[in-house]
PDB file of C-alpha atoms in Angstrom:
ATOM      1  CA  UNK A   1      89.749 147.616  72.516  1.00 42.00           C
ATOM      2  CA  UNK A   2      88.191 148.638  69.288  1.00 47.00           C
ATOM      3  CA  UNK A   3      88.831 151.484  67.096  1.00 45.00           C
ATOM      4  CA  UNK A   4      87.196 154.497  68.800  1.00 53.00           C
ATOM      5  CA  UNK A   5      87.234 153.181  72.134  1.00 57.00           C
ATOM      6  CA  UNK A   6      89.991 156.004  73.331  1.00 56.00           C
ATOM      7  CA  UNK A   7      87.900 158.692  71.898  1.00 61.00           C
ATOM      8  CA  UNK A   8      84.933 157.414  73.727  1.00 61.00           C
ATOM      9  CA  UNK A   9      86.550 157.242  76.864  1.00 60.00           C
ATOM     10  CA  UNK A  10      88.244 160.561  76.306  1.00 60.00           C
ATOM     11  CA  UNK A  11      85.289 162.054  75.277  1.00 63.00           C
ATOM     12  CA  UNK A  12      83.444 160.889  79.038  1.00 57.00           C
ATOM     13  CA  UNK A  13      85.698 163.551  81.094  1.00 59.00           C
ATOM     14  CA  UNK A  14      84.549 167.633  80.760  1.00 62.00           C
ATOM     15  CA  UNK A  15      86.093 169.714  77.855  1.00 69.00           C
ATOM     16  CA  UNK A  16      87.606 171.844  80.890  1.00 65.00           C
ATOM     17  CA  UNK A  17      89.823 168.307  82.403  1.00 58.00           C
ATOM     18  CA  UNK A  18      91.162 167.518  78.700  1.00 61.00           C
ATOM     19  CA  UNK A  19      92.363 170.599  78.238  1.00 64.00           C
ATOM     20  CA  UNK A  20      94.764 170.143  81.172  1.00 60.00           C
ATOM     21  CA  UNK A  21      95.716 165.834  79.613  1.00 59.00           C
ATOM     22  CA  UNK A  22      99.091 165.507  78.954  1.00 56.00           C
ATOM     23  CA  UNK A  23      99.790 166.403  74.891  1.00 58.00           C
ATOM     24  CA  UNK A  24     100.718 162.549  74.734  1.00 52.00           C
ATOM     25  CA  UNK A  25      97.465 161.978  75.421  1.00 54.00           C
ATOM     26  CA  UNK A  26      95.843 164.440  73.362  1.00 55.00           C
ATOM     27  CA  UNK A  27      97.369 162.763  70.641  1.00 55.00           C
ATOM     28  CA  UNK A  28      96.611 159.030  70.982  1.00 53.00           C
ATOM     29  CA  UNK A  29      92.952 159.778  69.114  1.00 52.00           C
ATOM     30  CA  UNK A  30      94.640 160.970  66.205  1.00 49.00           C
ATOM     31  CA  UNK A  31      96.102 158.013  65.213  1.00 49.00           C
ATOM     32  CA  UNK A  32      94.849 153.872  64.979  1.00 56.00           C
ATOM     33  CA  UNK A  33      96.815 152.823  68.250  1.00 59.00           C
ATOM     34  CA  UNK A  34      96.996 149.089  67.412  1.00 59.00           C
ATOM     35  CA  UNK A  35      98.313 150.222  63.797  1.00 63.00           C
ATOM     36  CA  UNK A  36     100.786 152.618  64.992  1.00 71.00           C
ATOM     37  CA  UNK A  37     101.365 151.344  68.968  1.00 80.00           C
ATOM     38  CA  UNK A  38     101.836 153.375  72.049  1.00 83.00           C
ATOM     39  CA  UNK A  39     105.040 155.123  73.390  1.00 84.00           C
ATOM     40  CA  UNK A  40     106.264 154.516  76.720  1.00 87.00           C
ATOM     41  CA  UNK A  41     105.080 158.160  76.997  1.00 86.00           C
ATOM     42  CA  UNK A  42     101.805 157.910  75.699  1.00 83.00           C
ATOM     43  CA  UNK A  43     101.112 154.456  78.463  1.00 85.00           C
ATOM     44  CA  UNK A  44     102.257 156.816  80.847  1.00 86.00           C
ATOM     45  CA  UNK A  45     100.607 159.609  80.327  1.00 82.00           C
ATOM     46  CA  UNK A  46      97.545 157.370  79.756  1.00 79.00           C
ATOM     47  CA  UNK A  47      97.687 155.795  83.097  1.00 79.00           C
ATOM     48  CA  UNK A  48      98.749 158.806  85.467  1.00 77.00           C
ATOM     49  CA  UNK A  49      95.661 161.155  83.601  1.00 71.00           C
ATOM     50  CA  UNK A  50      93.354 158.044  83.682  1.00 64.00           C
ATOM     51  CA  UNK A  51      93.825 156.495  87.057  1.00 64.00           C
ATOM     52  CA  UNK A  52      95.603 159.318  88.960  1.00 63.00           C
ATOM     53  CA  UNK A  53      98.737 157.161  89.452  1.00 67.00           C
ATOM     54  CA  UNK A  54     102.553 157.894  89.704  1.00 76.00           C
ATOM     55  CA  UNK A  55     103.865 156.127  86.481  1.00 80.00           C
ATOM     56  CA  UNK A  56     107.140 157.038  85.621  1.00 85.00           C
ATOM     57  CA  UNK A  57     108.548 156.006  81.727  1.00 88.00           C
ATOM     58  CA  UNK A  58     111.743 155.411  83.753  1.00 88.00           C
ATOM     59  CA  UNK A  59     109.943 152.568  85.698  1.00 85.00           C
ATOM     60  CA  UNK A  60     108.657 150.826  82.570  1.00 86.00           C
ATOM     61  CA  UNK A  61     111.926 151.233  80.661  1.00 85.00           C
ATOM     62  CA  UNK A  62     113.148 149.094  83.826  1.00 84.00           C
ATOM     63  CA  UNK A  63     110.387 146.660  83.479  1.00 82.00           C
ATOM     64  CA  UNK A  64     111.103 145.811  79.780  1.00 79.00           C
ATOM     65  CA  UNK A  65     114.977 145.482  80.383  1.00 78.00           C
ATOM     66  CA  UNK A  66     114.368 143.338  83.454  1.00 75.00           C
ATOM     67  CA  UNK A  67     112.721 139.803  84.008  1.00 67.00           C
ATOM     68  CA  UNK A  68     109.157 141.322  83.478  1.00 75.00           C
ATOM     69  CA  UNK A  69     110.564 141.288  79.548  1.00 78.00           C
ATOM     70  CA  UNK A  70     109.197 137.803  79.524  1.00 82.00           C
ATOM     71  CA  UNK A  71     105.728 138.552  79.798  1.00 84.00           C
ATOM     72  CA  UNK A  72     105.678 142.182  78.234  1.00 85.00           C
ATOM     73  CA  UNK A  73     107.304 141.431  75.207  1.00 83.00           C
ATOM     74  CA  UNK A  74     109.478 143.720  72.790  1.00 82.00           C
ATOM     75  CA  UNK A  75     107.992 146.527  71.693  1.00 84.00           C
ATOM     76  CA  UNK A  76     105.379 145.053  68.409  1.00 79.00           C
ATOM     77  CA  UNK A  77     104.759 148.288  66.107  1.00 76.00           C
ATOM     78  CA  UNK A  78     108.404 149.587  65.935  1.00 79.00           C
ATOM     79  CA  UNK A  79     109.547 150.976  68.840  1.00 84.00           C
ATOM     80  CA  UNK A  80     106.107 151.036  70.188  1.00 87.00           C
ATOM     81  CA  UNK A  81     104.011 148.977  72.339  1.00 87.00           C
ATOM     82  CA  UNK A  82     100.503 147.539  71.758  1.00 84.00           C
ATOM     83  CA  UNK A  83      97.878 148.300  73.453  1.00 83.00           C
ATOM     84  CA  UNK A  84      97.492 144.805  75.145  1.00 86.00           C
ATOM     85  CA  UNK A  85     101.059 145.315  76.046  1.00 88.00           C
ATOM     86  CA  UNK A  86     100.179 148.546  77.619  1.00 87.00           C
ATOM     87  CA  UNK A  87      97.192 146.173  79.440  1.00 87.00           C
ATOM     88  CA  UNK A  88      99.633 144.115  81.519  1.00 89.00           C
ATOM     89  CA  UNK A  89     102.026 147.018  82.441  1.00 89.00           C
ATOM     90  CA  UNK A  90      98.928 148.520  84.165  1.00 87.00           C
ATOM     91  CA  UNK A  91      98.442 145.120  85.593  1.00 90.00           C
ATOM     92  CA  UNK A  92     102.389 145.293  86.657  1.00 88.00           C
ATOM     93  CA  UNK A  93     101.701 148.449  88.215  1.00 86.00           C
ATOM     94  CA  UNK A  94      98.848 147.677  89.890  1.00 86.00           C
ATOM     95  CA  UNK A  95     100.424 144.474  91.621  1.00 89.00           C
ATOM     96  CA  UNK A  96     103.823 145.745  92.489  1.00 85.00           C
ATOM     97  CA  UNK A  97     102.874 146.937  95.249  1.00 84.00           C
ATOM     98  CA  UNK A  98     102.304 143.346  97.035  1.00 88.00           C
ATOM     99  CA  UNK A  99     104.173 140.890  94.731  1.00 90.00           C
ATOM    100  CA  UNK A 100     107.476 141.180  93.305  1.00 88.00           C
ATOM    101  CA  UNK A 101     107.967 141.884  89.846  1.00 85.00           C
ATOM    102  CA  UNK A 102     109.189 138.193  89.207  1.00 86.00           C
ATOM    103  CA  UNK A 103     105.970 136.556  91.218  1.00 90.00           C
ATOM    104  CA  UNK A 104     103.490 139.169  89.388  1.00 89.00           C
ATOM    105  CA  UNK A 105     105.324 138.201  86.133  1.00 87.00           C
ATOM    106  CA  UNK A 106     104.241 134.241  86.648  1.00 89.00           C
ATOM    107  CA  UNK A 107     100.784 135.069  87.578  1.00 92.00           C
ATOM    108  CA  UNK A 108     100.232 136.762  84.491  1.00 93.00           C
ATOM    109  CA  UNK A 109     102.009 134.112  82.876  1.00 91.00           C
ATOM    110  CA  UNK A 110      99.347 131.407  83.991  1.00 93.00           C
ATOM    111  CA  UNK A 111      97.015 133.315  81.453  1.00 94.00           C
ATOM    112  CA  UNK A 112      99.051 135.461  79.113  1.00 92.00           C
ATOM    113  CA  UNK A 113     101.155 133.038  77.250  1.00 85.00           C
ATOM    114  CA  UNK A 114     103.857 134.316  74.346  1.00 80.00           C
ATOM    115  CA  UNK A 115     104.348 137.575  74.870  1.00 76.00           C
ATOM    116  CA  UNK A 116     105.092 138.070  70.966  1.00 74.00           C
ATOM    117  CA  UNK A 117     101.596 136.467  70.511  1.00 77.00           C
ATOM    118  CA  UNK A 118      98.013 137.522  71.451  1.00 76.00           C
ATOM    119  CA  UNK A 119      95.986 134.594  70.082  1.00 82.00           C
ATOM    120  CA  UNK A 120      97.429 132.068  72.198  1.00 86.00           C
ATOM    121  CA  UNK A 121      96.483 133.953  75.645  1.00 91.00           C
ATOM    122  CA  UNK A 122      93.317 132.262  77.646  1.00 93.00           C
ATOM    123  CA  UNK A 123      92.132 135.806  77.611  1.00 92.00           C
ATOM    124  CA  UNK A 124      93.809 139.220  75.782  1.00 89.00           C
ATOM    125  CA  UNK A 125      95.284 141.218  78.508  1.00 90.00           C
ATOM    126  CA  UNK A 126      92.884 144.100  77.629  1.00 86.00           C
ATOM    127  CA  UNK A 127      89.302 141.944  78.903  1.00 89.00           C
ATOM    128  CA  UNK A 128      91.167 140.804  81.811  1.00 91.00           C
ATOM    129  CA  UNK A 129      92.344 144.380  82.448  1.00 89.00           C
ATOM    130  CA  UNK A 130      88.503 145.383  81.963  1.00 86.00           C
ATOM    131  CA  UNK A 131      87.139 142.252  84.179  1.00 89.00           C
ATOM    132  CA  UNK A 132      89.935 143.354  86.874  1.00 90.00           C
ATOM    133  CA  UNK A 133      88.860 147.050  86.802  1.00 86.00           C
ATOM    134  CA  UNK A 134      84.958 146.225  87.332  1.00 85.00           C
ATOM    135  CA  UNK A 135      85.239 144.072  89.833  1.00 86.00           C
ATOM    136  CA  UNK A 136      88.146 145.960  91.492  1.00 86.00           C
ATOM    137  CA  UNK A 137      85.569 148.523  91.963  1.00 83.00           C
ATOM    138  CA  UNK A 138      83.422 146.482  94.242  1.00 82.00           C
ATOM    139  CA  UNK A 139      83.317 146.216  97.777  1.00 81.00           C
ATOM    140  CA  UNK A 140      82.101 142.751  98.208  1.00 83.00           C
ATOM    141  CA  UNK A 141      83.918 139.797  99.529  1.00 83.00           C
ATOM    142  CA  UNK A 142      86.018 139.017  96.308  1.00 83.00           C
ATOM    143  CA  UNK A 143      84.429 135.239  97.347  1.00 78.00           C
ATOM    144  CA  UNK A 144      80.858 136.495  96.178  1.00 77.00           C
ATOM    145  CA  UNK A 145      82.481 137.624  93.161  1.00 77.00           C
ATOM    146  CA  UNK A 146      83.492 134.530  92.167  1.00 78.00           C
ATOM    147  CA  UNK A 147      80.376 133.549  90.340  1.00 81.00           C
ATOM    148  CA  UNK A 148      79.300 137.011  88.850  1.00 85.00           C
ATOM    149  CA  UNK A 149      83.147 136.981  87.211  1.00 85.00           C
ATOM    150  CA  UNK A 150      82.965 133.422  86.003  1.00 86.00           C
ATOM    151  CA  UNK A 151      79.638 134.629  84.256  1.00 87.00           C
ATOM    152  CA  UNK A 152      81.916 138.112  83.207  1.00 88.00           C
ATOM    153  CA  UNK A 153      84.163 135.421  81.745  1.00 88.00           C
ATOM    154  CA  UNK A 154      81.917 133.132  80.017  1.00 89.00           C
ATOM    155  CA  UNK A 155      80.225 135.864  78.418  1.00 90.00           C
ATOM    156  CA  UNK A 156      83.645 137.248  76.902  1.00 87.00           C
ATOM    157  CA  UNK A 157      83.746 133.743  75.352  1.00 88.00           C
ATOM    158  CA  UNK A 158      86.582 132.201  77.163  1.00 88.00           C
ATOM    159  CA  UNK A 159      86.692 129.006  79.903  1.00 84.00           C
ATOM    160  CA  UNK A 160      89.965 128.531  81.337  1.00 90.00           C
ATOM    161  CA  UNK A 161      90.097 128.381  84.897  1.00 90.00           C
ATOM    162  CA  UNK A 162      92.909 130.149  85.372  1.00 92.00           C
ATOM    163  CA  UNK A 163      91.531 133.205  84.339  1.00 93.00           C
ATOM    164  CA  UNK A 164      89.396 133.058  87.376  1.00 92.00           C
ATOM    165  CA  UNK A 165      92.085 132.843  90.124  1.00 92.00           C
ATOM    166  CA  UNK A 166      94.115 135.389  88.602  1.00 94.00           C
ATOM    167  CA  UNK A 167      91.915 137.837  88.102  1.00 93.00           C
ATOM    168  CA  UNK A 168      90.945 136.792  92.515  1.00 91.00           C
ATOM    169  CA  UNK A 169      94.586 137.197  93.378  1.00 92.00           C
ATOM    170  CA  UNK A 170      94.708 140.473  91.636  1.00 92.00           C
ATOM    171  CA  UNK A 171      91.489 141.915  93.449  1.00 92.00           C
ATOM    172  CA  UNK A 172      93.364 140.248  97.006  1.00 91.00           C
ATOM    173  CA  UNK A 173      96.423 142.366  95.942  1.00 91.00           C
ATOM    174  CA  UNK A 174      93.999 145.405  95.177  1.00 88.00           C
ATOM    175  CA  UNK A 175      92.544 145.365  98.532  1.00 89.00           C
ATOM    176  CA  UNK A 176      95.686 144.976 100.452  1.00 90.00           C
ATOM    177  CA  UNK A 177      96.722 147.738  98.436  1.00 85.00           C
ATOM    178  CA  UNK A 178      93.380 149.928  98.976  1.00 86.00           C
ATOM    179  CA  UNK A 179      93.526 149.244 102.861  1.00 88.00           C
ATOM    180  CA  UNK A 180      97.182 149.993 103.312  1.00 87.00           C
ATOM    181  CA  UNK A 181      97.139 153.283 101.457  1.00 83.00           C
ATOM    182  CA  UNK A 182      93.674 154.392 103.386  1.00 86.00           C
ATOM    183  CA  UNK A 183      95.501 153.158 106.534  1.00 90.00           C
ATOM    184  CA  UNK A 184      98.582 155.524 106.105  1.00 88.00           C
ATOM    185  CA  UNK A 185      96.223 158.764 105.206  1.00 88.00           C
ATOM    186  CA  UNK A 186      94.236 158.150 108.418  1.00 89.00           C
ATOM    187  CA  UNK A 187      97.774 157.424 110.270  1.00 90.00           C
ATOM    188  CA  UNK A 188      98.275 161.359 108.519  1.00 89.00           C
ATOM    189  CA  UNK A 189      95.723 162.709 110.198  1.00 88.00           C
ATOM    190  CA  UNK A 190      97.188 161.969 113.630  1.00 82.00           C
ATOM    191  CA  UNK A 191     100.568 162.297 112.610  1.00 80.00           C
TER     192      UNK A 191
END
């Protein structure tokens, strides 16, 4: 993500919605995030305002304690997480629901090596995280997908075919996700 990038995507919702972000949030354009990191408040507040999710700081302080440590890292600027590191806890988040926290951990593993390194990944966690949410938004058979992402990928510069099944095992494990939470609300209805 480049300089600016926040504001920009800030800058996409109404003057009335940011109003009502979190302060955290407010605050993340006023500083150079990969200079100065992101607080475990700040990915929160980032991800529940963004995505409308249920993120709790207490969850992530979990995560970083427990065996997901190995592919989050320690925290890189101070006591304060990168932005790619903020990448894969959305990617923890997103997956929990259908793998543990150890198998979603070795997944991302296949393509995020050294967690206390980004240059020796086979993609930074922040393009996957952007390949994962376009294509998550699709409704086609992840199958048909295939060959659109590999293009996605080859265009982003990188060739590694492991890129390419994670990123289809994390669309499966959207899906599952998306069906069994639309599944439930219509089970509401009748309940």
């Amino acid at each position: 993500m480049q300089v600016g990038d926040v504001d920009r995507a800030i800058a996409l919702f109404p003057e009335e919605v940011r109003d009502h972000f979190p302060k955290e949030l407010r605050k993340i354009h006023l500083f150079h995030i990969e200079k100065n990191g992101l607080s475990i408040n700040q990915i929160v507040a980032l991800a529940n305002t963004l995505t409308g999710e249920h993120l709790s700081a207490t969850t992530i302080q979990n995560w970083t304690k427990r065996e997901v440590r190995k592919i989050i890292g320690v925290p890189r600027v101070g006591k304060k997480y990168s932005l790619q590191q903020a990448a894969i806890i959305y990617l923890l988040d997103d997956l929990k629901h259908l793998f543990s926290l150890e198998e979603t951990s070795s997944l991302l593993a296949l393509i995020f090596n050294n967690p206390d390194r980004d240059e020796d990944d086979f993609i930074s966690p922040i393009d996957f995280y952007r390949l994962y949410a376009e294509y998550a938004k699709s409704t086609s058979p992840i199958d048909l997908l295939d060959t659109r992402a590999k293009r996605s990928v080859e265009k982003m510069g990188h060739s590694h075919p492991n890129i390419i099944h994670v990123l289809k095992l994390c669309l499966y494990a959207h899906r599952v996700t998306t069906l069994e939470l639309e599944a439930k609300q219509y089970l509401g209805r009748f309940m």
